[in-house]
Short mmCIF file of C-alpha atoms in Angstrom, two decimals:
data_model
loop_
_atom_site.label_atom_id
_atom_site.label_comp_id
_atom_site.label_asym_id
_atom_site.label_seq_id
_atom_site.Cartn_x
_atom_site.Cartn_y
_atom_site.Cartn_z
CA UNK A 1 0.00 0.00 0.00
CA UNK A 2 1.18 3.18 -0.93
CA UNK A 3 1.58 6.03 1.51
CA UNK A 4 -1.75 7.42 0.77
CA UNK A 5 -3.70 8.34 3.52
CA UNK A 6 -7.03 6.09 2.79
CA UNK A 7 -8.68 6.78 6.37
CA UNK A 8 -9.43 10.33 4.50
CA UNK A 9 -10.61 11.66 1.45
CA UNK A 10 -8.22 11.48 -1.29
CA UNK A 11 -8.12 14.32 -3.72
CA UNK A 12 -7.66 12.74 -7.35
CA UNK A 13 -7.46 15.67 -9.30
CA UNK A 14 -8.80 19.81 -8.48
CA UNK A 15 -12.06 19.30 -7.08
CA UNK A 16 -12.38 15.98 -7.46
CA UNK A 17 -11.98 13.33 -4.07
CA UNK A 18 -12.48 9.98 -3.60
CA UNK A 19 -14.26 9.21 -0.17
CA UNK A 20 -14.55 5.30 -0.87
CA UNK A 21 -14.18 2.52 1.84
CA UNK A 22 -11.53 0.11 1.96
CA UNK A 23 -12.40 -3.26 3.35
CA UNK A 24 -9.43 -5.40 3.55
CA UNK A 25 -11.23 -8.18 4.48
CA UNK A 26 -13.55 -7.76 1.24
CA UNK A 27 -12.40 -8.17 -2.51
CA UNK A 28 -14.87 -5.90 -3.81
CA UNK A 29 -14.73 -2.39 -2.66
CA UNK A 30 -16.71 0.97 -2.98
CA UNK A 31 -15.40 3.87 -4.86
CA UNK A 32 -17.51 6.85 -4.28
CA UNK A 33 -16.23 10.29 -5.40
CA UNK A 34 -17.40 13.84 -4.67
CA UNK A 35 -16.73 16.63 -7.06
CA UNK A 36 -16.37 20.04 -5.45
CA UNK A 37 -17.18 22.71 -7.89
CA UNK A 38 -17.34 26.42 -6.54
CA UNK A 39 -20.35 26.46 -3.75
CA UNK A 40 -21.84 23.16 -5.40
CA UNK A 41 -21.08 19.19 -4.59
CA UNK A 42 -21.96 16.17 -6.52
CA UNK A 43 -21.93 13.29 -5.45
CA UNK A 44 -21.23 9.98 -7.83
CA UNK A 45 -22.80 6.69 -6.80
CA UNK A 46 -22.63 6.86 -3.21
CA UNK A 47 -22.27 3.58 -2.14
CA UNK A 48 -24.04 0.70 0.06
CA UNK A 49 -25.35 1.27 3.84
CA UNK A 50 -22.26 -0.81 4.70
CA UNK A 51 -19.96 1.90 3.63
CA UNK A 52 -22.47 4.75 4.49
CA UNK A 53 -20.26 6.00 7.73
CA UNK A 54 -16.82 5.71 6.38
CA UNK A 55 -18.45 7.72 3.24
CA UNK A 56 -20.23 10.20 5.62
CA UNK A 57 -16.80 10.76 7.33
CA UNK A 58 -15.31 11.72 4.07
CA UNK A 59 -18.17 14.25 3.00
CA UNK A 60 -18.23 15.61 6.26
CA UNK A 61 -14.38 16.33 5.70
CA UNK A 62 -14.94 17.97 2.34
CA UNK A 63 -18.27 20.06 2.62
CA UNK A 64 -21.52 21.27 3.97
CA UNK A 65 -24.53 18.58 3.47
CA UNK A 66 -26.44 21.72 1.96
CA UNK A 67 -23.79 22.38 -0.75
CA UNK A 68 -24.69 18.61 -2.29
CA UNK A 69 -27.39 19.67 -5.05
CA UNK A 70 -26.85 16.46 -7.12
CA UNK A 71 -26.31 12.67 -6.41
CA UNK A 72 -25.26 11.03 -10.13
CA UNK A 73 -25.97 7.31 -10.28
CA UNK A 74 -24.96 5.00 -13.18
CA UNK A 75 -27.89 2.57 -12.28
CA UNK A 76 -29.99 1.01 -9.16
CA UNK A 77 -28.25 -1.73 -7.38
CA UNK A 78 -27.86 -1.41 -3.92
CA UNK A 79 -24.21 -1.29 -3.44
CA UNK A 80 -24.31 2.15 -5.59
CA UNK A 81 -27.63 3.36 -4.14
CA UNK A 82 -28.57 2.17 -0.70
CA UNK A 83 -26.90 5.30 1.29
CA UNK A 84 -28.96 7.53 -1.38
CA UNK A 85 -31.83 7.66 1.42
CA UNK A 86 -29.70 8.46 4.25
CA UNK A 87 -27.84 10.58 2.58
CA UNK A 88 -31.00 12.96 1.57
CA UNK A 89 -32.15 12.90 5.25
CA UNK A 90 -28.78 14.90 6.35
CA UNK A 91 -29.27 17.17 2.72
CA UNK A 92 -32.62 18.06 3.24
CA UNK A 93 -32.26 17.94 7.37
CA UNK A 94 -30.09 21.05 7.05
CA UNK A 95 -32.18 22.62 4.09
CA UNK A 96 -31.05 21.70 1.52
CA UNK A 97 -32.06 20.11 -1.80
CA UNK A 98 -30.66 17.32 -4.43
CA UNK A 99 -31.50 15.70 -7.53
CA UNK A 100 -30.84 12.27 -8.08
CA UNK A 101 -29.05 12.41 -11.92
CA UNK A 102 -29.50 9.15 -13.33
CA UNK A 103 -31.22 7.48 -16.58
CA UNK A 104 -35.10 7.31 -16.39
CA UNK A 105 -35.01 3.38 -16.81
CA UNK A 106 -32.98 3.75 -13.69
CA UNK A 107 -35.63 5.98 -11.72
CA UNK A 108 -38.41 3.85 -12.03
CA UNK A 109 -36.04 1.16 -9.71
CA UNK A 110 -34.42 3.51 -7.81
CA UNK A 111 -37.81 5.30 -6.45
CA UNK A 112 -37.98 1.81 -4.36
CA UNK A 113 -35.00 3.26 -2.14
CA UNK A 114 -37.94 5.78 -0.50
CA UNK A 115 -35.87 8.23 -2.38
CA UNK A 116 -37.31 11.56 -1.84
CA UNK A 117 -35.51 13.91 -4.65
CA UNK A 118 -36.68 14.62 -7.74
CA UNK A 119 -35.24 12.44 -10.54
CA UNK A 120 -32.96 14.27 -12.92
CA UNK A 121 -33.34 11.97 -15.88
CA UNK A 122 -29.78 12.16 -18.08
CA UNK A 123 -31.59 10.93 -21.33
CA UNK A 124 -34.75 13.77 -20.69
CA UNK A 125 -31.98 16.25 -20.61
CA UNK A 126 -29.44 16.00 -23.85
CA UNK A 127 -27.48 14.07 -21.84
CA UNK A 128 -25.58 16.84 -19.62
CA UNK A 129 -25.98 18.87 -16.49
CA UNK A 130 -24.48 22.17 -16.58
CA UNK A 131 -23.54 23.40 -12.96
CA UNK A 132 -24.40 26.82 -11.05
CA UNK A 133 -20.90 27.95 -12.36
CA UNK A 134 -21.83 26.81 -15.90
CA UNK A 135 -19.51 23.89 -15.83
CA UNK A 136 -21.01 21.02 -17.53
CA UNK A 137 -21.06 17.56 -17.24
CA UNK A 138 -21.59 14.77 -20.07
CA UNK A 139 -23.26 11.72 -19.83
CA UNK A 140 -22.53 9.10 -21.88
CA UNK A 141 -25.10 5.96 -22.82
CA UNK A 142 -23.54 2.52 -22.16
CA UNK A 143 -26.40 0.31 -22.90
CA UNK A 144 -26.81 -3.02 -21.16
CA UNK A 145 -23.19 -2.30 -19.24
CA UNK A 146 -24.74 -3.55 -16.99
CA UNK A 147 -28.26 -2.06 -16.94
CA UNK A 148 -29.89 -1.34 -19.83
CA UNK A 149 -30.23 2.45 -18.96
CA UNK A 150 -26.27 2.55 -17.53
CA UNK A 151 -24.21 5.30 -18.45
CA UNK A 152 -20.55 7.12 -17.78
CA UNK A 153 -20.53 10.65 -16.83
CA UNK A 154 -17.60 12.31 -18.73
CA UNK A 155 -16.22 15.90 -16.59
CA UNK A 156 -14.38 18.22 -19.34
CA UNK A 157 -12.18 19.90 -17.35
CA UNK A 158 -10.27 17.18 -15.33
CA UNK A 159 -11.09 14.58 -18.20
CA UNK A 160 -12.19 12.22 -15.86
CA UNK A 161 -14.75 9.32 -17.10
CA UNK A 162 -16.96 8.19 -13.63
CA UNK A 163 -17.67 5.11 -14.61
CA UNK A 164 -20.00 3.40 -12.41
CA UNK A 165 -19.35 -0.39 -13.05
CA UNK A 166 -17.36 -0.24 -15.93
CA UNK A 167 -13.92 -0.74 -15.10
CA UNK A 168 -14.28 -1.87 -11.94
CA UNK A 169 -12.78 -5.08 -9.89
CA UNK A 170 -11.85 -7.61 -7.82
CA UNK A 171 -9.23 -7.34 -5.84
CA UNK A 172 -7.83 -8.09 -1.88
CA UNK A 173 -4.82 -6.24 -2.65
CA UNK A 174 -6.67 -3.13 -3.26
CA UNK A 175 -4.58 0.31 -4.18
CA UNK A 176 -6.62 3.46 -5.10
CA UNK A 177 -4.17 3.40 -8.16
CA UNK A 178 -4.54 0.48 -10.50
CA UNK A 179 -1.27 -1.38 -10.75
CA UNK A 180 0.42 -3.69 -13.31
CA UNK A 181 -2.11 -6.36 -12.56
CA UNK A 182 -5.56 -4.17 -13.01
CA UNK A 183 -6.51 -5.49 -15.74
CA UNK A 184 -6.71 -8.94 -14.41
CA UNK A 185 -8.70 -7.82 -11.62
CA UNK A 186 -11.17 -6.25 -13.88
CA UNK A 187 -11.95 -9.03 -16.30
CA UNK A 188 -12.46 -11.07 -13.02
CA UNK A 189 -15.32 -8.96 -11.90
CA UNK A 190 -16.50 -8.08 -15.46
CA UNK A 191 -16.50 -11.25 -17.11
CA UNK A 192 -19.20 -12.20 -14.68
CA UNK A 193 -20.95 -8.71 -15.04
CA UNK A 194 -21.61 -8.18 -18.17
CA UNK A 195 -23.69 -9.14 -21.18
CA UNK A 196 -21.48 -9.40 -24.46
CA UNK A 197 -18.28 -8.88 -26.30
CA UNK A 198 -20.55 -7.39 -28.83
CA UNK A 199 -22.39 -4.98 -26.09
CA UNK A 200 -19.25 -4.28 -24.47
CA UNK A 201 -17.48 -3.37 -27.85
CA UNK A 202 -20.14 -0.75 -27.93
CA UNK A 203 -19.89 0.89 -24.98
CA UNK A 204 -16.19 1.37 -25.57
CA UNK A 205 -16.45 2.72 -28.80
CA UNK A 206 -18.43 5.75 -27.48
CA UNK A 207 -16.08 6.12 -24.08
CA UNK A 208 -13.18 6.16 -26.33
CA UNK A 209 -14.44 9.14 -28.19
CA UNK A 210 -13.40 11.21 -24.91
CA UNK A 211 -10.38 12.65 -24.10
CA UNK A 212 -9.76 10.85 -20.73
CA UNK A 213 -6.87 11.22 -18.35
CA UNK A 214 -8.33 8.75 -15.40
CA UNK A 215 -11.42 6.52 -14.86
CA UNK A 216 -13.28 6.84 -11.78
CA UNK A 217 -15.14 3.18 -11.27
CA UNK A 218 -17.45 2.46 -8.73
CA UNK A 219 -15.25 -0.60 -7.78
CA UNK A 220 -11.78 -1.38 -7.96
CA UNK A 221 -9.10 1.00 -8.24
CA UNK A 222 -8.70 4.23 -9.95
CA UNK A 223 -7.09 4.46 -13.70
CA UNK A 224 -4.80 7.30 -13.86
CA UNK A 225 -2.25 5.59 -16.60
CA UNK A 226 -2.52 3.46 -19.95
CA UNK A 227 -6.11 4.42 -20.39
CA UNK A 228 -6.11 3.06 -23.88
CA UNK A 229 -4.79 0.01 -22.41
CA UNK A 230 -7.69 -1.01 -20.39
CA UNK A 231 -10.34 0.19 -22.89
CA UNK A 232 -8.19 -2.43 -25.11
CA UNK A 233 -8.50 -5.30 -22.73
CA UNK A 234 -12.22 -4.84 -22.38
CA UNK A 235 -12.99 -4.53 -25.78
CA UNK A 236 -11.47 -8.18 -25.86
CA UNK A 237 -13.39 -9.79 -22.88
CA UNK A 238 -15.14 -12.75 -23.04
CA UNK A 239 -18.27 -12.52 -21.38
CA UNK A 240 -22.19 -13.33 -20.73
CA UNK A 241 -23.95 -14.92 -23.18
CA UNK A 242 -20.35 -15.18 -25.61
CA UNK A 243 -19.99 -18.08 -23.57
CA UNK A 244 -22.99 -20.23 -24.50
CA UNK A 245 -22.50 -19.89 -28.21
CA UNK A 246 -19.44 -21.05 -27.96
CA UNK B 1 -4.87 -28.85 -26.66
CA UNK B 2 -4.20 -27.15 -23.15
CA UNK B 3 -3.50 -29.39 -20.52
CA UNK B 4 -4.36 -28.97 -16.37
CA UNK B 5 -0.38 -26.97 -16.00
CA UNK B 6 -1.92 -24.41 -19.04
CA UNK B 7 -5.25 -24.22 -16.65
CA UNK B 8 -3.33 -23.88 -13.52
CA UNK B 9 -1.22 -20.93 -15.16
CA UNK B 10 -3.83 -19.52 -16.28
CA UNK B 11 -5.20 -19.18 -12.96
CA UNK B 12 -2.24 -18.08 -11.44
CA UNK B 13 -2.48 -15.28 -13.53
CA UNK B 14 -5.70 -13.84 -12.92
CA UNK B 15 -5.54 -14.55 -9.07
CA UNK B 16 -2.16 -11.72 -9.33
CA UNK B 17 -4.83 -9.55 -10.12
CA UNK B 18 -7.81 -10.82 -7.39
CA UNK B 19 -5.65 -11.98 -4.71
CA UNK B 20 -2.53 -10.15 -5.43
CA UNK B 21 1.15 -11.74 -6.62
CA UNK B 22 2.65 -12.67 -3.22
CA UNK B 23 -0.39 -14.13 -1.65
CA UNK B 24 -1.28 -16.20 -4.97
CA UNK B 25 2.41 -17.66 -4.80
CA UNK B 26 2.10 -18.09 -1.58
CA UNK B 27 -0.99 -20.41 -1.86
CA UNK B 28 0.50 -22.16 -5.16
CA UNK B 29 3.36 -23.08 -2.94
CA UNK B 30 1.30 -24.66 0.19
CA UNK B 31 -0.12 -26.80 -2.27
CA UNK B 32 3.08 -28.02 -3.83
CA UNK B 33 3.21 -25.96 -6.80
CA UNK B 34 5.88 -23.48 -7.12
CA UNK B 35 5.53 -20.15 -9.63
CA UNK B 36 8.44 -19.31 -11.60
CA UNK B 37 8.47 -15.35 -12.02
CA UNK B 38 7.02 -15.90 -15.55
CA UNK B 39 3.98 -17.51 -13.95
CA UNK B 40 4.83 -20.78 -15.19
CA UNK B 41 4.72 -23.71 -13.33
CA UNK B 42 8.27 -25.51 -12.12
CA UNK B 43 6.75 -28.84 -11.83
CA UNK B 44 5.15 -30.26 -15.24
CA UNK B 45 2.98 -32.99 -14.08
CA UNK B 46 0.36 -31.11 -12.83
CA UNK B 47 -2.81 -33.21 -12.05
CA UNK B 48 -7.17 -32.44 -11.41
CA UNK B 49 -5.98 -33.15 -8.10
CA UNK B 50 -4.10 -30.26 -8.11
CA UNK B 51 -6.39 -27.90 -9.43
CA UNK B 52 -9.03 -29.24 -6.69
CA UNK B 53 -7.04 -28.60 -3.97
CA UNK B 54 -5.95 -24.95 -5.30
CA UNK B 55 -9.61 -24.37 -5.33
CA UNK B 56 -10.41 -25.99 -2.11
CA UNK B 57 -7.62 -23.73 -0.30
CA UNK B 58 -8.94 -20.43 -2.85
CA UNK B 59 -12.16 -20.83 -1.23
CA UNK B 60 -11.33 -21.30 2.36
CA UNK B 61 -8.96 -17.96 2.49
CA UNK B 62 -10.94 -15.67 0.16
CA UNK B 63 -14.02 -16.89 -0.93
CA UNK B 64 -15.81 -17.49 -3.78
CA UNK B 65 -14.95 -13.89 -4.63
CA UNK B 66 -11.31 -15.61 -5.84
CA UNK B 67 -13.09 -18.67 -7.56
CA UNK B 68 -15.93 -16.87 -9.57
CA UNK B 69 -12.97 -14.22 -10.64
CA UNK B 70 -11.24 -16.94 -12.58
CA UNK B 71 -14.33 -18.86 -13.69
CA UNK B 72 -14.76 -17.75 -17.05
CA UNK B 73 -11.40 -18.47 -18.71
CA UNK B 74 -11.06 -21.65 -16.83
CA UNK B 75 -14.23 -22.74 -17.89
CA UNK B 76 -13.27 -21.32 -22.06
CA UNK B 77 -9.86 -23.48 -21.14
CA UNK B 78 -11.46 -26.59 -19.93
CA UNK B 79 -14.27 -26.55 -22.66
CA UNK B 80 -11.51 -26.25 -25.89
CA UNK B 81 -9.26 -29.27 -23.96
CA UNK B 82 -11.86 -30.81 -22.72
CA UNK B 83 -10.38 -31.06 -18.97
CA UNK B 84 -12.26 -31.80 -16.28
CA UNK B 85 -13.15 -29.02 -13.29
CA UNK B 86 -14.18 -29.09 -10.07
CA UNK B 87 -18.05 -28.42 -9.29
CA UNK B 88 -17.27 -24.90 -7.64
CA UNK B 89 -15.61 -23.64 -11.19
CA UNK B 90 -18.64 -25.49 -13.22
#
């Protein structure tokens, strides 16, 4: 483990922190991240009711519950979505308000949380959410990866792809920073994840259109080096139903 | 046609990635089975047996977290080669 100080927030690039748990008993792990832009805070998949204090501990480090005005999530399963609830009972207990950014196949599922914020529905909306300070952020469609209405929210001015699921992992020897072996530990989880080749092929045709300088998954480590690499090794995975029809 | 040492490798390689290098050499080793540092096995008659047991002790320190992570090309290698695998990889 590097000398990186997990116990708190890490900031990844300006504005940007990861406030993820790391279980070292566990080999999948939750990457949360909160992007800090002027008076504003959004919040990207915020993880599981497991994590929710170590994640509290984090926001709590980095800003006011009332700055967090949106809560992105790539899609509804539990380990992204479950702190959603208690998260909006600290927003809205101090005044504040949120919107829950996601795809609108997503908010019919994600309503079941109790959720109380209005859904801010990516594909309703040209597929980006400008900010108070007029920064915007771009959502990309990554169909079936895994949820039919999943998507990757791409932020122009660090050129860092959040990427929910998608290039995430399994790992015991977790490092915020993938290492030489990442791409091992990301077929392991994603072979068993996702649909296709074909599917997957896809979805990496569209990410690759981005200039990206890290990926932020929701599991697994953070990509800051050979991006083309691991867009590479997943467009080459073996997966899902390429198996059968074999 | 890939034989249970190909399978074993294989393995080997994906748990550096799940389980990290030292502790997947580490297990290869309590079993019998040493790594050389291009992931290939020293010993060449590697047997089912083997690949039982690496699963057996897999499962008992990390769960099936380490098993189902190295399901899907085990299962590719075994199909082409027609080896057979323990139930917990089937």
């Amino acid at each position: 483990m590097s000398s990186i100080d997990i116990a708190k927030a890490v900031k990844i690039a300006e504005g940007v922190h990861w406030i993820g748990f790391y279980d070292e008993k566990a080999g999948f792990h939750c990457n949360p991240y909160l992007l800090i832009d002027g008076d504003e805070a959004i919040l990207f998949d915020p993880g599981s009711v497991q994590d929710f204090p170590c994640v509290l501990s984090k926001v709590c480090q980095l800003v006011d519950f009332k700055q967090i005005t949106h809560i992105i999530v790539t899609h509804q399963d539990p380990d992204l979505c479950g702190a959603i609830p208690r998260f909006e009972e600290l927003i809205y207990g101090v005044g504040g308000s949120c919107k829950i950014v996601t795809s609108t196949r997503a908010s019919f599922l994600i309503s079941y949380y109790g959720v109380i914020s209005d859904f801010y529905c990516v594909d309703q909306n040209d597929w980006s959410l400008t900010l108070r300070s007029g920064r915007e952020l771009k959502f990309t469609s990554t169909p079936f990866m895994h949820f039919p209405g999943a998507f990757v929210t791409y932020d122009p001015e660090t050129k860092i792809l959040f990427s929910g699921d998608i290039f995430g992992a399994f790992s015991f020897t977790w490092e915020l920073y993938a290492n030489e072996h990442y791409i091992e530990a990301m077929k392991a989880f994603l072979e068993n994840y996702l649909p296709s080749n074909k599917i997957v092929r896809y979805a990496m045709a569209q990410i690759e259109k981005r200039d990206i300088r890290m990926i932020a998954p929701q599991h697994g480590s953070v990509i800051n080096k050979d991006i083309q690499k691991h867009i590479d090794a997943l467009k080459g995975i073996e997966c899902g139903i390429d198996l059968e029809e074999e | 046609m890939a034989t249970y040492k190909d399978l074993l490798e294989l393995i080997a390689k994906r748990e550096f990635g799940i389980i990290g290098e030292r502790n997947t050499r580490s297990i290869y080793s309590s079993i019998g089975l040493d790594l050389n540092g291009d992931v290939t096995l020293e010993k060449n008659d590697v047997s089912f047996g083997d690949l039982e047991k690496l699963m057996d002790v897999l499962k008992e320190k990390y769960g099936m977290v380490a098993i189902i992570g190295c399901k899907i090309p085990a299962l590719r290698m075994a199909k082409q080669s027609e080896l057979q695998l323990p139930d917990v990889l089937r």
